[in-house]
Short mmCIF file of N, CA and C in Angstrom, two decimals:
data_model
loop_
_atom_site.label_atom_id
_atom_site.label_comp_id
_atom_site.label_asym_id
_atom_site.label_seq_id
_atom_site.Cartn_x
_atom_site.Cartn_y
_atom_site.Cartn_z
N UNK A 1 0.83 -1.30 -0.05
CA UNK A 1 0.00 0.01 0.06
C UNK A 1 0.92 1.16 0.02
N UNK A 2 0.39 2.29 -0.66
CA UNK A 2 1.16 3.50 -0.55
C UNK A 2 0.32 4.69 -0.01
N UNK A 3 1.02 5.48 0.90
CA UNK A 3 0.61 6.50 1.63
C UNK A 3 0.12 7.70 0.61
N UNK A 4 -1.21 8.06 0.97
CA UNK A 4 -1.67 9.03 0.21
C UNK A 4 -2.01 10.37 1.02
N UNK A 5 -1.15 11.26 1.25
CA UNK A 5 -1.37 12.39 2.21
C UNK A 5 -2.49 13.36 1.83
N UNK A 6 -3.17 14.03 2.66
CA UNK A 6 -4.09 15.16 2.13
C UNK A 6 -5.38 14.44 1.32
N UNK A 7 -5.73 13.30 1.65
CA UNK A 7 -6.79 12.70 0.99
C UNK A 7 -8.05 12.59 2.09
N UNK A 8 -9.18 12.74 1.62
CA UNK A 8 -10.61 12.57 2.48
C UNK A 8 -11.39 11.58 1.69
N UNK A 9 -11.73 10.40 2.37
CA UNK A 9 -12.30 9.47 1.78
C UNK A 9 -13.39 9.06 2.62
N UNK A 10 -14.71 8.55 1.84
CA UNK A 10 -15.84 8.03 2.52
C UNK A 10 -15.55 6.60 2.74
N UNK A 11 -15.50 6.01 3.97
CA UNK A 11 -15.06 4.64 4.11
C UNK A 11 -16.38 3.92 4.39
N UNK A 12 -16.36 2.63 4.20
CA UNK A 12 -17.34 1.62 4.55
C UNK A 12 -17.70 1.49 5.82
N UNK A 13 -18.60 0.56 6.37
CA UNK A 13 -19.04 0.15 7.59
C UNK A 13 -18.15 -1.07 8.14
N UNK A 14 -17.69 -1.84 7.34
CA UNK A 14 -16.79 -2.92 7.84
C UNK A 14 -15.51 -2.48 8.21
N UNK A 15 -15.01 -2.99 9.25
CA UNK A 15 -13.60 -2.54 9.79
C UNK A 15 -13.03 -3.97 10.49
N UNK A 16 -11.66 -3.54 10.94
CA UNK A 16 -11.03 -4.62 11.58
C UNK A 16 -10.09 -3.85 12.42
N UNK A 17 -9.98 -4.41 13.65
CA UNK A 17 -8.83 -3.90 14.59
C UNK A 17 -7.80 -4.78 14.49
N UNK A 18 -6.51 -4.34 14.34
CA UNK A 18 -5.34 -5.21 14.59
C UNK A 18 -4.65 -4.69 15.75
N UNK A 19 -4.35 -5.64 16.50
CA UNK A 19 -3.65 -5.41 18.01
C UNK A 19 -2.00 -5.78 17.66
N UNK A 20 -1.21 -5.04 17.89
CA UNK A 20 0.22 -5.47 17.87
C UNK A 20 0.84 -4.66 19.20
N UNK A 21 1.58 -5.57 19.82
CA UNK A 21 2.17 -5.16 21.19
C UNK A 21 1.09 -4.39 21.94
N UNK A 22 -0.06 -4.97 22.19
CA UNK A 22 -1.15 -4.17 23.02
C UNK A 22 -1.67 -2.81 22.51
N UNK A 23 -1.15 -2.52 21.26
CA UNK A 23 -1.68 -1.14 20.81
C UNK A 23 -2.61 -1.63 19.37
N UNK A 24 -3.67 -0.85 19.48
CA UNK A 24 -4.92 -1.19 18.62
C UNK A 24 -4.75 -0.25 17.26
N UNK A 25 -4.75 -0.78 16.20
CA UNK A 25 -4.85 0.08 14.97
C UNK A 25 -6.23 -0.47 14.22
N UNK A 26 -6.85 0.67 13.71
CA UNK A 26 -8.19 0.36 13.06
C UNK A 26 -8.01 0.55 11.58
N UNK A 27 -8.56 -0.48 10.90
CA UNK A 27 -8.52 -0.42 9.44
C UNK A 27 -9.87 -0.56 8.76
N UNK A 28 -10.24 0.48 7.89
CA UNK A 28 -11.56 0.46 7.29
C UNK A 28 -11.27 0.78 5.63
N UNK A 29 -11.95 0.27 4.77
CA UNK A 29 -11.74 0.50 3.29
C UNK A 29 -12.95 1.05 2.56
N UNK A 30 -12.72 1.84 1.46
CA UNK A 30 -13.81 2.13 0.59
C UNK A 30 -14.61 0.90 0.19
N UNK A 31 -15.93 1.22 -0.28
CA UNK A 31 -16.49 -0.17 -0.65
C UNK A 31 -15.73 -0.86 -1.87
N UNK A 32 -15.05 -0.13 -2.87
CA UNK A 32 -14.65 -0.92 -3.97
C UNK A 32 -13.17 -1.17 -3.62
N UNK A 33 -12.75 -0.99 -2.40
CA UNK A 33 -11.30 -1.53 -1.78
C UNK A 33 -10.03 -0.82 -2.47
N UNK A 34 -10.33 0.40 -3.22
CA UNK A 34 -9.24 1.04 -3.85
C UNK A 34 -8.38 1.80 -2.71
N UNK A 35 -8.95 2.33 -1.79
CA UNK A 35 -8.44 3.26 -0.76
C UNK A 35 -8.65 2.39 0.73
N UNK A 36 -7.75 2.68 1.71
CA UNK A 36 -7.83 2.30 2.92
C UNK A 36 -7.57 3.40 4.07
N UNK A 37 -8.26 3.24 5.15
CA UNK A 37 -8.01 4.26 6.16
C UNK A 37 -7.40 3.65 7.44
N UNK A 38 -6.38 4.10 7.92
CA UNK A 38 -5.74 3.39 9.20
C UNK A 38 -5.67 4.39 10.24
N UNK A 39 -6.43 4.10 11.36
CA UNK A 39 -6.22 5.12 12.44
C UNK A 39 -5.21 4.67 13.53
N UNK A 40 -4.38 5.54 13.70
CA UNK A 40 -3.17 5.45 14.64
C UNK A 40 -3.24 6.51 15.55
N UNK A 41 -3.35 6.30 16.78
CA UNK A 41 -3.25 7.55 17.88
C UNK A 41 -4.22 8.53 17.47
N UNK A 42 -5.44 8.28 17.01
CA UNK A 42 -6.54 9.24 16.80
C UNK A 42 -6.17 9.86 15.58
N UNK A 43 -5.26 9.48 14.61
CA UNK A 43 -4.92 10.17 13.42
C UNK A 43 -5.15 9.22 12.26
N UNK A 44 -6.09 9.76 11.29
CA UNK A 44 -6.32 8.96 10.14
C UNK A 44 -5.48 9.03 9.16
N UNK A 45 -4.71 8.04 8.56
CA UNK A 45 -4.03 8.01 7.50
C UNK A 45 -4.54 7.16 6.26
N UNK A 46 -4.61 7.77 5.27
CA UNK A 46 -5.14 7.04 3.83
C UNK A 46 -4.18 6.51 2.96
N UNK A 47 -4.26 5.33 2.44
CA UNK A 47 -3.50 4.53 1.55
C UNK A 47 -4.24 4.10 0.39
N UNK A 48 -3.59 4.00 -0.63
CA UNK A 48 -3.90 3.41 -2.11
C UNK A 48 -3.60 1.81 -1.69
N UNK A 49 -4.57 0.99 -1.98
CA UNK A 49 -4.24 -0.38 -1.69
C UNK A 49 -3.51 -0.86 -2.69
N UNK A 50 -3.27 -0.43 -3.93
CA UNK A 50 -2.60 -0.79 -5.17
C UNK A 50 -2.91 -2.34 -5.38
N UNK A 51 -4.21 -2.48 -5.57
CA UNK A 51 -4.80 -3.80 -5.81
C UNK A 51 -4.99 -4.88 -4.66
N UNK A 52 -4.40 -4.58 -3.65
CA UNK A 52 -4.48 -5.62 -2.35
C UNK A 52 -6.04 -5.49 -2.09
N UNK A 53 -6.65 -6.78 -2.11
CA UNK A 53 -8.03 -7.16 -1.69
C UNK A 53 -8.21 -7.09 -0.16
N UNK A 54 -8.69 -6.03 0.29
CA UNK A 54 -8.99 -5.76 1.74
C UNK A 54 -10.47 -5.95 2.19
N UNK A 55 -11.22 -6.21 1.01
CA UNK A 55 -12.65 -6.37 1.38
C UNK A 55 -13.19 -7.59 1.67
N UNK A 56 -12.44 -8.71 1.42
CA UNK A 56 -12.80 -10.16 1.78
C UNK A 56 -12.05 -10.83 2.79
N UNK A 57 -11.74 -10.19 3.88
CA UNK A 57 -11.16 -10.70 5.11
C UNK A 57 -12.30 -11.35 5.86
N UNK A 58 -11.68 -12.33 6.79
CA UNK A 58 -12.56 -13.07 7.54
C UNK A 58 -12.03 -13.19 9.02
N UNK A 59 -12.85 -13.36 9.86
CA UNK A 59 -12.46 -13.34 11.24
C UNK A 59 -11.95 -14.99 11.49
N UNK A 60 -10.68 -14.92 12.05
CA UNK A 60 -10.20 -16.29 12.32
C UNK A 60 -10.55 -16.78 13.91
#
């Protein structure tokens, strides 16, 4: 994924929380999966997924 500064996107309702070393990161994507938003320390960062399909993940 590549970082896209100064972007504002409308994200979908599905999301996933990733926990690493007891720190949570929230990931949501746009419906078509082209862009993703990751929230870190209450700051939203926008990324182009570069074809990575994040719309079809499952809870394990």
